[in-house]
Amino acid sequence: MKKILVFVLFHTAMMANVKAQNFGGNRPSTKWQILKSPNARIIFPKGLDSLAKTTTGIIDSTRNLYQQQIGNTNKVFNIVLQPDNTISNGYVGLGPARSEFYTTAPFQSFELSAIPWVNSLTLHEYRHIVQYSNLNVGLSKFARTLFGDYGQDLLNSMAVPNWFFEGDAVWAETKFSEQGRGSLAYFDMGYKSLKLANKSYSFQKLRNGSYKDYVPNHYQLGYILTAYGYNKYGDEAWQKVIKEAAAYKGVLYPFQKAVKRNFGTSYKEFYTNAINEFNKRVQPETNETYLTKESRQVINYKYPNATGRNTIIAYKSGYNLLPSIVEIDANGSERRIATFDISLNDYFSYKNDLIVYAAYKPDSRWTNESYSPVRLLDVKTGKTVTVGSAKARYFAPDISEDGNLIVTVELLGNGNNRLVILDRNTGSAVYSSNWSAGERFQFPKFINNHSVLFAVANESGEMAWKQWAPATNKISAVTAFQQQIIGYPIVQNNQLIYTSSSSNSNDVLVKLDLENKSQPVIIARNNIGLYQGFLQGDSVVSATFTASGFKLVKLPVQNISFNNNTGKIKEPLFPIQKQPVEAPLQENYVIEKYSKWYKPFNFHSLQVEADDAVYGLWLMGENVLNTLQSEIFYKFNNNDFSSTLGISEMYGGT
């Protein structure tokens, strides 16, 4: 077996060198600091002390909880906080062992929850650290002994499917917080849509995806399978499975064999039962009229807006289509207005034939920096211009009724944000709000030229609507905070139409009278969820998801009583005994200056390559901030029997 392993590694070890970290991605002027704890090393730019303490606190609080499900081993990883971009993401990798957290909170909460972003991110990414720490066993450990990080990474990825890594992390963020993706209707809608469309794909297609049909990703598949396993077999269900798989017990198809040994059922029976159990919980189909044509291709229509001329403005995209803004008439005929710029999110606001949205612009030199300038599209001419600086970081802009002002959420670079009103013509800031500690602003929307409505999430993950008077900088409450997800607002005849989570349903459309602030009412709901909508007589026009993408639909107005109970986060489809954790207030964490030259070589892996007659060994090194990459190599030429010994260094800090 060891001969087989060595053969595989000699021919594929170099494939493990897949880097998520950007080489030389930070400015040399960045002042780095470090917070050390027994469980992690948090490296961060000066000024992010609070985020570093929160990250460390959550790790300290979840270590023992995570080890109950995954295993007792805990390797201390370096975790780098990256605040200077517009991406909401993170990763954990080997080669070298490290993690990066992109600390910019998402512009909306339906996909990733409303709890503070660094909390959610830490719950998810630290789960990966614990996974890797406990998968250094058996043949994977032997591969690590021979080839370092790359050896373990390759053997782990060959034995344990990526759906488990991500599904288990989603399960963890759901169990150990008040929300988590497993509690969000938006996260469930992919497999719900397949069930309602009677589409039954093979597991290979669900596992690998499709370039033709819509297939939910491995996060969604993984959550269904792992959550079903935990729910049926207990919180320690997966520990033996993944360790036996990583150890290659059974050699061929080790994961499938481990499932059969520990769950007493074949792999095929297991995943079939899991998906069937999920499908039992899908609500029956509802009656709605589709306004967009059916297609064999995956095509999305999102964010419908009424124009006042019996047409609808919407965003359109597809697998083989450039994203664009289209106008749809009552017969379903379309007019393409303009191509939508590259953007991290496709949300836009429309008013009086003017459209505003946030584009995506990477920095031309520093790969850990990116921007999101406001773009203004004139529907009549199809021309698009940038409002203000191209190096601004704005999200979810809206334009005033007279078209002269733009309100948007501005990222402040330290995990916080504020509201800013820009002059359309000059791009300069006319007003800016006072940021409130622990609150994150979303979806600002002009009520009139003198008042702005916006959604806000607090440190507990509760959300509410508030109102801002820019001239006096006064902020007042419109609704009370509660555990809910709200967003995608449209103001129509002094009424607020928005999407809200619902404890006993999917995401629903709600109406709130802004004049008398009466109790909100549900005006429309269906079997998947409704995202943004407007009133059209006795009906509502909105967007919902289907097995071939988002579609525009029309539903009758329902006017169902909406209260504090119906507005809460729903229960996960697979019941979870929640154990929400919080970051403890620990002022005794010691923060020190971090030297960029700490362990400059940091050798982590041995890579083997064979190219025709040349054979070689490379000892690979990389410092934590990835400004210095090192190689010590030996090459042998089998034609002339010559040898080469060398050192290669690459520096990316200037």
Coordinates of C-alpha atoms in Angstrom, one line a residue, residues 42-430:
I42 CA -4.9 36.1 15.3
I43 CA -2.8 38.4 13.1
F44 CA -4.5 41.7 12.1
P45 CA -3.8 45.3 11.0
K46 CA -3.6 47.8 13.8
G47 CA -7.0 49.1 14.8
L48 CA -8.9 45.8 14.6
D49 CA -8.3 44.9 18.3
S50 CA -12.1 44.4 18.9
L51 CA -12.5 42.0 16.0
A52 CA -9.4 40.1 17.0
K53 CA -10.7 39.7 20.6
T54 CA -14.1 38.6 19.4
T55 CA -12.5 36.0 17.1
T56 CA -10.3 34.7 19.9
G57 CA -13.2 34.6 22.3
I58 CA -15.5 32.6 20.0
I59 CA -12.7 30.1 19.3
D60 CA -12.0 29.7 23.1
S61 CA -15.7 29.2 23.7
T62 CA -16.2 26.6 20.9
R63 CA -13.1 24.5 21.2
N64 CA -14.5 22.0 23.6
L65 CA -17.9 22.0 21.9
Y66 CA -16.4 21.3 18.5
Q67 CA -14.1 18.6 19.8
Q68 CA -17.2 16.6 21.1
Q69 CA -18.2 16.1 17.4
I70 CA -14.9 16.1 15.5
G71 CA -12.2 15.0 17.9
N72 CA -9.8 16.0 20.7
T73 CA -6.9 17.3 18.6
N74 CA -6.6 21.0 18.2
K75 CA -3.8 22.5 16.1
V76 CA -3.1 26.2 16.6
F77 CA -3.5 27.9 13.2
N78 CA -2.5 31.4 12.2
I79 CA -5.6 33.4 11.3
V80 CA -5.1 36.6 9.4
L81 CA -7.9 39.3 9.4
Q82 CA -8.2 41.1 6.1
P83 CA -10.4 44.3 6.3
D84 CA -9.5 46.2 3.1
N85 CA -11.8 44.6 0.6
T86 CA -15.5 44.2 -0.3
I87 CA -15.6 40.4 -0.1
S88 CA -17.4 38.6 2.7
N89 CA -15.6 35.3 2.9
G90 CA -12.9 33.2 4.5
Y91 CA -10.9 30.1 4.1
V92 CA -8.7 27.5 5.9
G93 CA -6.0 25.7 4.1
L94 CA -2.9 23.6 4.4
G95 CA 0.5 24.5 2.8
P96 CA 1.1 26.3 5.1
A97 CA -1.5 25.8 7.7
R98 CA -3.4 29.1 7.9
S99 CA -6.7 30.9 7.7
E100 CA -7.8 34.2 6.4
F101 CA -11.0 36.1 7.4
Y102 CA -12.3 38.8 5.0
T103 CA -14.1 40.9 7.6
T104 CA -16.4 42.9 5.4
A105 CA -20.0 42.0 6.4
P106 CA -22.3 40.9 3.6
F107 CA -24.6 43.7 2.3
Q108 CA -27.8 41.6 3.2
S109 CA -28.6 38.9 5.7
F110 CA -30.8 36.4 3.9
E111 CA -28.0 34.2 2.7
L112 CA -25.5 34.3 5.7
S113 CA -27.7 35.4 8.7
A114 CA -27.8 38.7 10.7
I115 CA -25.5 37.8 13.5
P116 CA -22.3 39.9 13.5
W117 CA -20.2 38.7 10.5
V118 CA -17.0 38.0 12.4
N119 CA -19.0 35.7 14.8
S120 CA -20.5 33.8 12.0
L121 CA -17.3 33.6 10.1
T122 CA -15.4 32.3 13.1
L123 CA -17.9 29.6 13.9
H124 CA -17.7 28.4 10.3
E125 CA -13.9 28.7 9.6
Y126 CA -12.7 27.5 13.0
R127 CA -14.8 24.3 12.4
H128 CA -12.5 23.7 9.4
I129 CA -9.4 24.1 11.6
V130 CA -10.7 21.5 14.0
Q131 CA -11.6 19.2 11.0
Y132 CA -8.0 19.4 9.6
S133 CA -6.5 19.0 13.1
N134 CA -8.3 15.7 13.5
L135 CA -7.8 14.3 10.0
N136 CA -4.0 13.8 10.4
V137 CA -4.4 10.1 11.0
G138 CA -3.4 6.8 9.3
L139 CA -2.3 7.1 5.7
S140 CA -3.0 10.9 5.7
K141 CA -0.6 11.2 8.6
F142 CA 2.0 9.0 6.7
A143 CA 1.6 11.3 3.7
R144 CA 2.1 14.3 6.0
T145 CA 5.3 12.7 7.4
L146 CA 6.7 12.3 3.8
F147 CA 5.4 15.4 2.1
G148 CA 4.3 17.8 4.9
D149 CA 1.1 19.9 4.6
Y150 CA 0.6 19.1 0.9
G151 CA 0.6 15.4 1.7
Q152 CA -2.1 15.6 4.3
D153 CA -4.1 18.0 2.2
L154 CA -4.1 15.7 -0.8
L155 CA -4.9 12.5 1.1
N156 CA -7.7 14.3 3.1
S157 CA -9.3 15.7 0.0
M158 CA -9.2 12.3 -1.8
A159 CA -10.8 10.5 1.2
V160 CA -13.3 13.1 2.7
P161 CA -15.7 14.8 0.2
N162 CA -15.8 18.6 0.2
W163 CA -19.6 18.4 0.9
F164 CA -18.7 17.1 4.4
F165 CA -16.2 19.9 5.2
E166 CA -18.7 22.6 4.2
G167 CA -21.9 20.9 5.3
D168 CA -20.5 20.2 8.8
A169 CA -19.3 23.8 9.1
V170 CA -22.8 25.1 8.2
W171 CA -24.3 22.7 10.8
A172 CA -21.9 24.0 13.4
E173 CA -22.7 27.7 12.7
T174 CA -26.4 26.8 12.9
K175 CA -26.1 24.8 16.2
F176 CA -23.9 27.3 18.0
S177 CA -25.7 30.5 17.1
E178 CA -29.2 31.9 17.1
Q179 CA -29.3 31.7 13.3
G180 CA -26.8 30.1 10.9
R181 CA -27.5 29.1 7.4
G182 CA -29.4 26.0 8.4
S183 CA -32.1 28.3 9.9
L184 CA -32.5 30.4 6.8
A185 CA -35.2 29.8 4.2
Y186 CA -32.9 31.3 1.5
F187 CA -30.3 28.5 2.1
D188 CA -33.0 25.7 1.7
M189 CA -34.6 27.0 -1.5
G190 CA -32.3 25.1 -3.9
Y191 CA -33.4 21.6 -2.9
K192 CA -36.9 22.8 -2.3
S193 CA -37.1 23.9 -5.9
L194 CA -35.9 20.5 -7.2
K195 CA -38.5 18.7 -5.1
L196 CA -41.4 21.0 -6.3
A197 CA -40.3 20.6 -9.9
N198 CA -40.1 16.8 -9.5
K199 CA -36.5 16.8 -10.6
S200 CA -34.6 13.8 -9.3
Y201 CA -30.9 14.0 -10.3
S202 CA -28.3 11.3 -9.7
F203 CA -26.1 11.7 -6.7
Q204 CA -23.1 12.2 -9.1
K205 CA -24.9 15.2 -10.6
L206 CA -25.8 16.5 -7.2
R207 CA -22.2 16.0 -6.1
N208 CA -20.4 17.4 -9.1
G209 CA -22.9 20.1 -10.4
S210 CA -24.0 20.9 -14.0
Y211 CA -23.2 23.4 -16.6
K212 CA -26.8 23.0 -18.0
D213 CA -29.2 22.5 -15.2
Y214 CA -29.5 24.2 -11.8
V215 CA -27.9 22.1 -9.1
P216 CA -27.4 23.3 -5.5
N217 CA -23.8 23.6 -4.4
H218 CA -21.9 21.4 -2.1
Y219 CA -22.7 23.6 0.9
Q220 CA -26.4 22.9 0.5
L221 CA -25.9 19.2 -0.3
G222 CA -23.4 18.8 2.6
Y223 CA -25.7 20.4 5.1
I224 CA -28.6 18.1 4.3
L225 CA -26.3 15.0 4.6
T226 CA -24.4 16.0 7.7
A227 CA -27.5 17.4 9.5
Y228 CA -29.4 14.2 8.7
G229 CA -26.5 12.2 10.1
Y230 CA -26.2 14.2 13.3
N231 CA -30.0 14.2 13.7
K232 CA -30.4 10.4 13.3
Y233 CA -27.1 9.1 14.8
G234 CA -26.2 11.7 17.4
D235 CA -23.7 14.6 17.8
E236 CA -20.7 12.2 17.6
A237 CA -22.0 10.5 14.4
W238 CA -19.4 11.7 12.0
Q239 CA -16.3 11.6 14.1
K240 CA -15.4 7.9 13.4
V241 CA -16.5 8.2 9.8
I242 CA -14.2 11.0 8.8
K243 CA -11.2 9.6 10.9
E244 CA -11.6 6.1 9.4
A245 CA -11.8 7.7 5.9
A246 CA -8.8 9.9 6.4
A247 CA -6.9 6.9 7.7
Y248 CA -7.9 5.0 4.6
K249 CA -9.4 2.1 6.5
G250 CA -10.6 -0.1 3.7
V251 CA -8.3 1.7 1.2
L252 CA -10.6 2.1 -1.8
Y253 CA -13.7 4.3 -1.2
P254 CA -12.8 4.7 2.5
F255 CA -15.6 7.3 3.2
Q256 CA -18.3 5.2 1.8
K257 CA -17.1 2.1 3.7
A258 CA -16.8 4.2 6.9
V259 CA -20.5 5.3 6.5
K260 CA -21.6 1.7 6.1
R261 CA -19.6 0.5 9.1
N262 CA -20.7 3.2 11.5
F263 CA -24.3 3.9 10.3
G264 CA -25.2 0.4 9.4
T265 CA -26.4 1.3 5.9
S266 CA -24.9 1.6 2.5
Y267 CA -23.7 5.0 1.3
K268 CA -26.4 5.1 -1.4
E269 CA -29.1 4.3 1.1
F270 CA -27.7 6.9 3.5
Y271 CA -27.8 9.8 1.0
T272 CA -31.1 8.7 -0.5
N273 CA -32.7 8.6 3.0
A274 CA -31.3 12.0 3.8
I275 CA -32.6 13.7 0.7
N276 CA -36.0 11.9 1.1
E277 CA -36.2 13.1 4.7
F278 CA -35.5 16.7 3.6
N279 CA -38.2 16.4 0.8
K280 CA -40.8 15.3 3.4
R281 CA -40.5 18.7 5.0
V282 CA -41.0 20.7 1.8
Q283 CA -44.3 22.6 1.8
P284 CA -46.9 21.8 -1.0
E285 CA -46.9 23.9 -4.1
T286 CA -48.8 27.2 -4.1
N287 CA -50.7 29.0 -6.8
E288 CA -48.9 31.8 -8.5
T289 CA -48.8 33.3 -12.0
Y290 CA -45.3 33.4 -13.7
L291 CA -44.6 36.7 -15.5
T292 CA -41.4 35.4 -17.1
K293 CA -41.2 32.7 -19.7
E294 CA -40.1 29.2 -18.9
S295 CA -36.8 28.1 -20.4
R296 CA -34.7 25.0 -20.6
Q297 CA -31.7 27.1 -19.6
V298 CA -31.1 28.5 -16.1
I299 CA -32.2 32.2 -16.2
N300 CA -32.6 34.5 -13.3
Y301 CA -35.0 37.5 -13.1
K302 CA -34.6 39.5 -9.8
Y303 CA -35.6 42.7 -8.1
P304 CA -38.7 43.7 -10.0
N305 CA -39.6 47.4 -10.0
A306 CA -42.7 49.1 -11.5
T307 CA -42.0 51.8 -14.1
G308 CA -45.4 53.5 -14.2
R309 CA -45.9 52.6 -17.8
N310 CA -47.2 49.1 -17.3
T311 CA -43.8 47.6 -17.6
I312 CA -41.3 46.0 -15.1
I313 CA -37.6 46.8 -14.7
A314 CA -35.6 43.7 -13.5
Y315 CA -32.1 42.2 -13.3
K316 CA -31.5 39.3 -15.7
S317 CA -28.7 36.7 -15.8
G318 CA -28.0 33.1 -16.8
Y319 CA -25.4 30.4 -17.3
N320 CA -24.8 31.6 -20.8
L321 CA -25.9 35.3 -20.5
L322 CA -24.1 38.4 -19.5
P323 CA -26.0 40.0 -16.5
S324 CA -28.1 42.9 -17.7
I325 CA -31.0 45.2 -16.9
V326 CA -34.2 44.5 -18.9
E327 CA -37.6 46.0 -19.2
I328 CA -40.6 43.6 -19.5
D329 CA -44.0 44.6 -20.8
A330 CA -47.4 43.1 -20.0
N331 CA -47.0 40.5 -22.8
G332 CA -43.7 39.2 -21.5
S333 CA -41.7 40.8 -24.2
E334 CA -38.3 42.1 -23.1
R335 CA -36.1 45.1 -24.0
R336 CA -32.5 44.9 -22.9
I337 CA -31.4 48.2 -21.4
A338 CA -27.7 47.7 -20.5
T339 CA -25.1 45.2 -19.3
F340 CA -24.8 45.1 -15.6
D341 CA -21.2 45.8 -14.4
I342 CA -19.2 43.1 -12.6
S343 CA -20.5 43.1 -9.1
L344 CA -20.3 41.1 -5.9
N345 CA -24.0 41.4 -5.5
D346 CA -26.7 42.0 -8.2
Y347 CA -29.0 44.2 -6.1
F348 CA -30.0 47.6 -7.6
S349 CA -32.5 50.4 -6.9
Y350 CA -34.8 52.1 -9.5
K351 CA -36.6 55.4 -9.6
N352 CA -37.9 57.5 -12.5
D353 CA -35.8 55.7 -15.1
L354 CA -32.6 56.0 -13.1
I355 CA -30.9 52.9 -11.7
V356 CA -28.1 52.8 -9.1
Y357 CA -26.0 49.8 -7.9
A358 CA -22.6 49.0 -6.5
A359 CA -20.0 47.6 -8.9
Y360 CA -16.9 45.6 -8.0
K361 CA -13.4 46.9 -8.7
P362 CA -10.2 45.1 -7.5
D363 CA -7.2 47.1 -6.7
S364 CA -4.7 47.1 -9.6
R365 CA -1.8 46.2 -7.3
W366 CA -2.9 45.0 -3.9
T367 CA -4.9 41.8 -4.3
N368 CA -6.3 42.0 -0.7
E369 CA -7.9 45.4 -1.5
S370 CA -11.0 45.9 -3.6
Y371 CA -13.7 48.6 -4.0
S372 CA -17.4 49.0 -4.8
P373 CA -18.1 52.3 -6.4
V374 CA -21.7 53.5 -7.1
R375 CA -22.8 53.2 -10.8
L376 CA -25.7 55.2 -12.2
L377 CA -27.6 53.9 -15.2
D378 CA -29.9 56.1 -17.3
V379 CA -32.7 53.7 -18.6
K380 CA -33.6 56.1 -21.4
T381 CA -30.1 56.3 -22.9
G382 CA -28.5 53.1 -21.6
K383 CA -25.4 54.9 -20.5
T384 CA -23.7 54.2 -17.1
V385 CA -21.4 56.5 -15.1
T386 CA -19.6 56.3 -11.8
V387 CA -20.8 58.5 -9.0
G388 CA -18.0 59.7 -6.7
S389 CA -14.7 57.9 -6.3
A390 CA -13.9 54.7 -8.1
K391 CA -12.1 53.6 -4.9
A392 CA -15.0 54.0 -2.6
R393 CA -16.6 51.1 -0.7
Y394 CA -20.4 51.4 -1.0
F395 CA -23.2 49.0 -0.9
A396 CA -27.0 48.9 -1.7
P397 CA -27.4 52.5 -3.0
D398 CA -30.8 54.2 -3.6
I399 CA -31.6 57.3 -5.5
S400 CA -34.0 60.1 -4.4
E401 CA -37.3 61.0 -6.1
D402 CA -35.8 64.1 -7.8
G403 CA -32.7 62.1 -8.9
N404 CA -30.2 64.5 -7.3
L405 CA -29.2 62.5 -4.2
I406 CA -27.9 58.9 -3.7
V407 CA -28.0 57.3 -0.2
T408 CA -25.7 54.3 0.3
V409 CA -24.0 52.2 3.0
E410 CA -20.3 53.1 3.3
L411 CA -17.8 50.6 4.7
L412 CA -15.5 52.1 7.3
G413 CA -12.7 49.4 7.1
N414 CA -12.9 48.2 10.7
G415 CA -16.0 46.0 10.4
N416 CA -18.3 49.0 10.8
N417 CA -20.4 51.0 8.4
R418 CA -22.5 54.2 8.1
L419 CA -25.0 55.8 5.9
V420 CA -23.8 58.5 3.4
I421 CA -25.8 60.7 1.0
L422 CA -23.9 61.6 -2.2
D423 CA -24.6 64.5 -4.6
R424 CA -25.3 62.7 -7.9
N425 CA -23.4 65.3 -10.0
T426 CA -20.3 65.8 -7.9
G427 CA -20.1 62.5 -6.0
S428 CA -19.3 64.3 -2.8
A429 CA -20.8 63.4 0.5
V430 CA -23.6 65.8 1.5

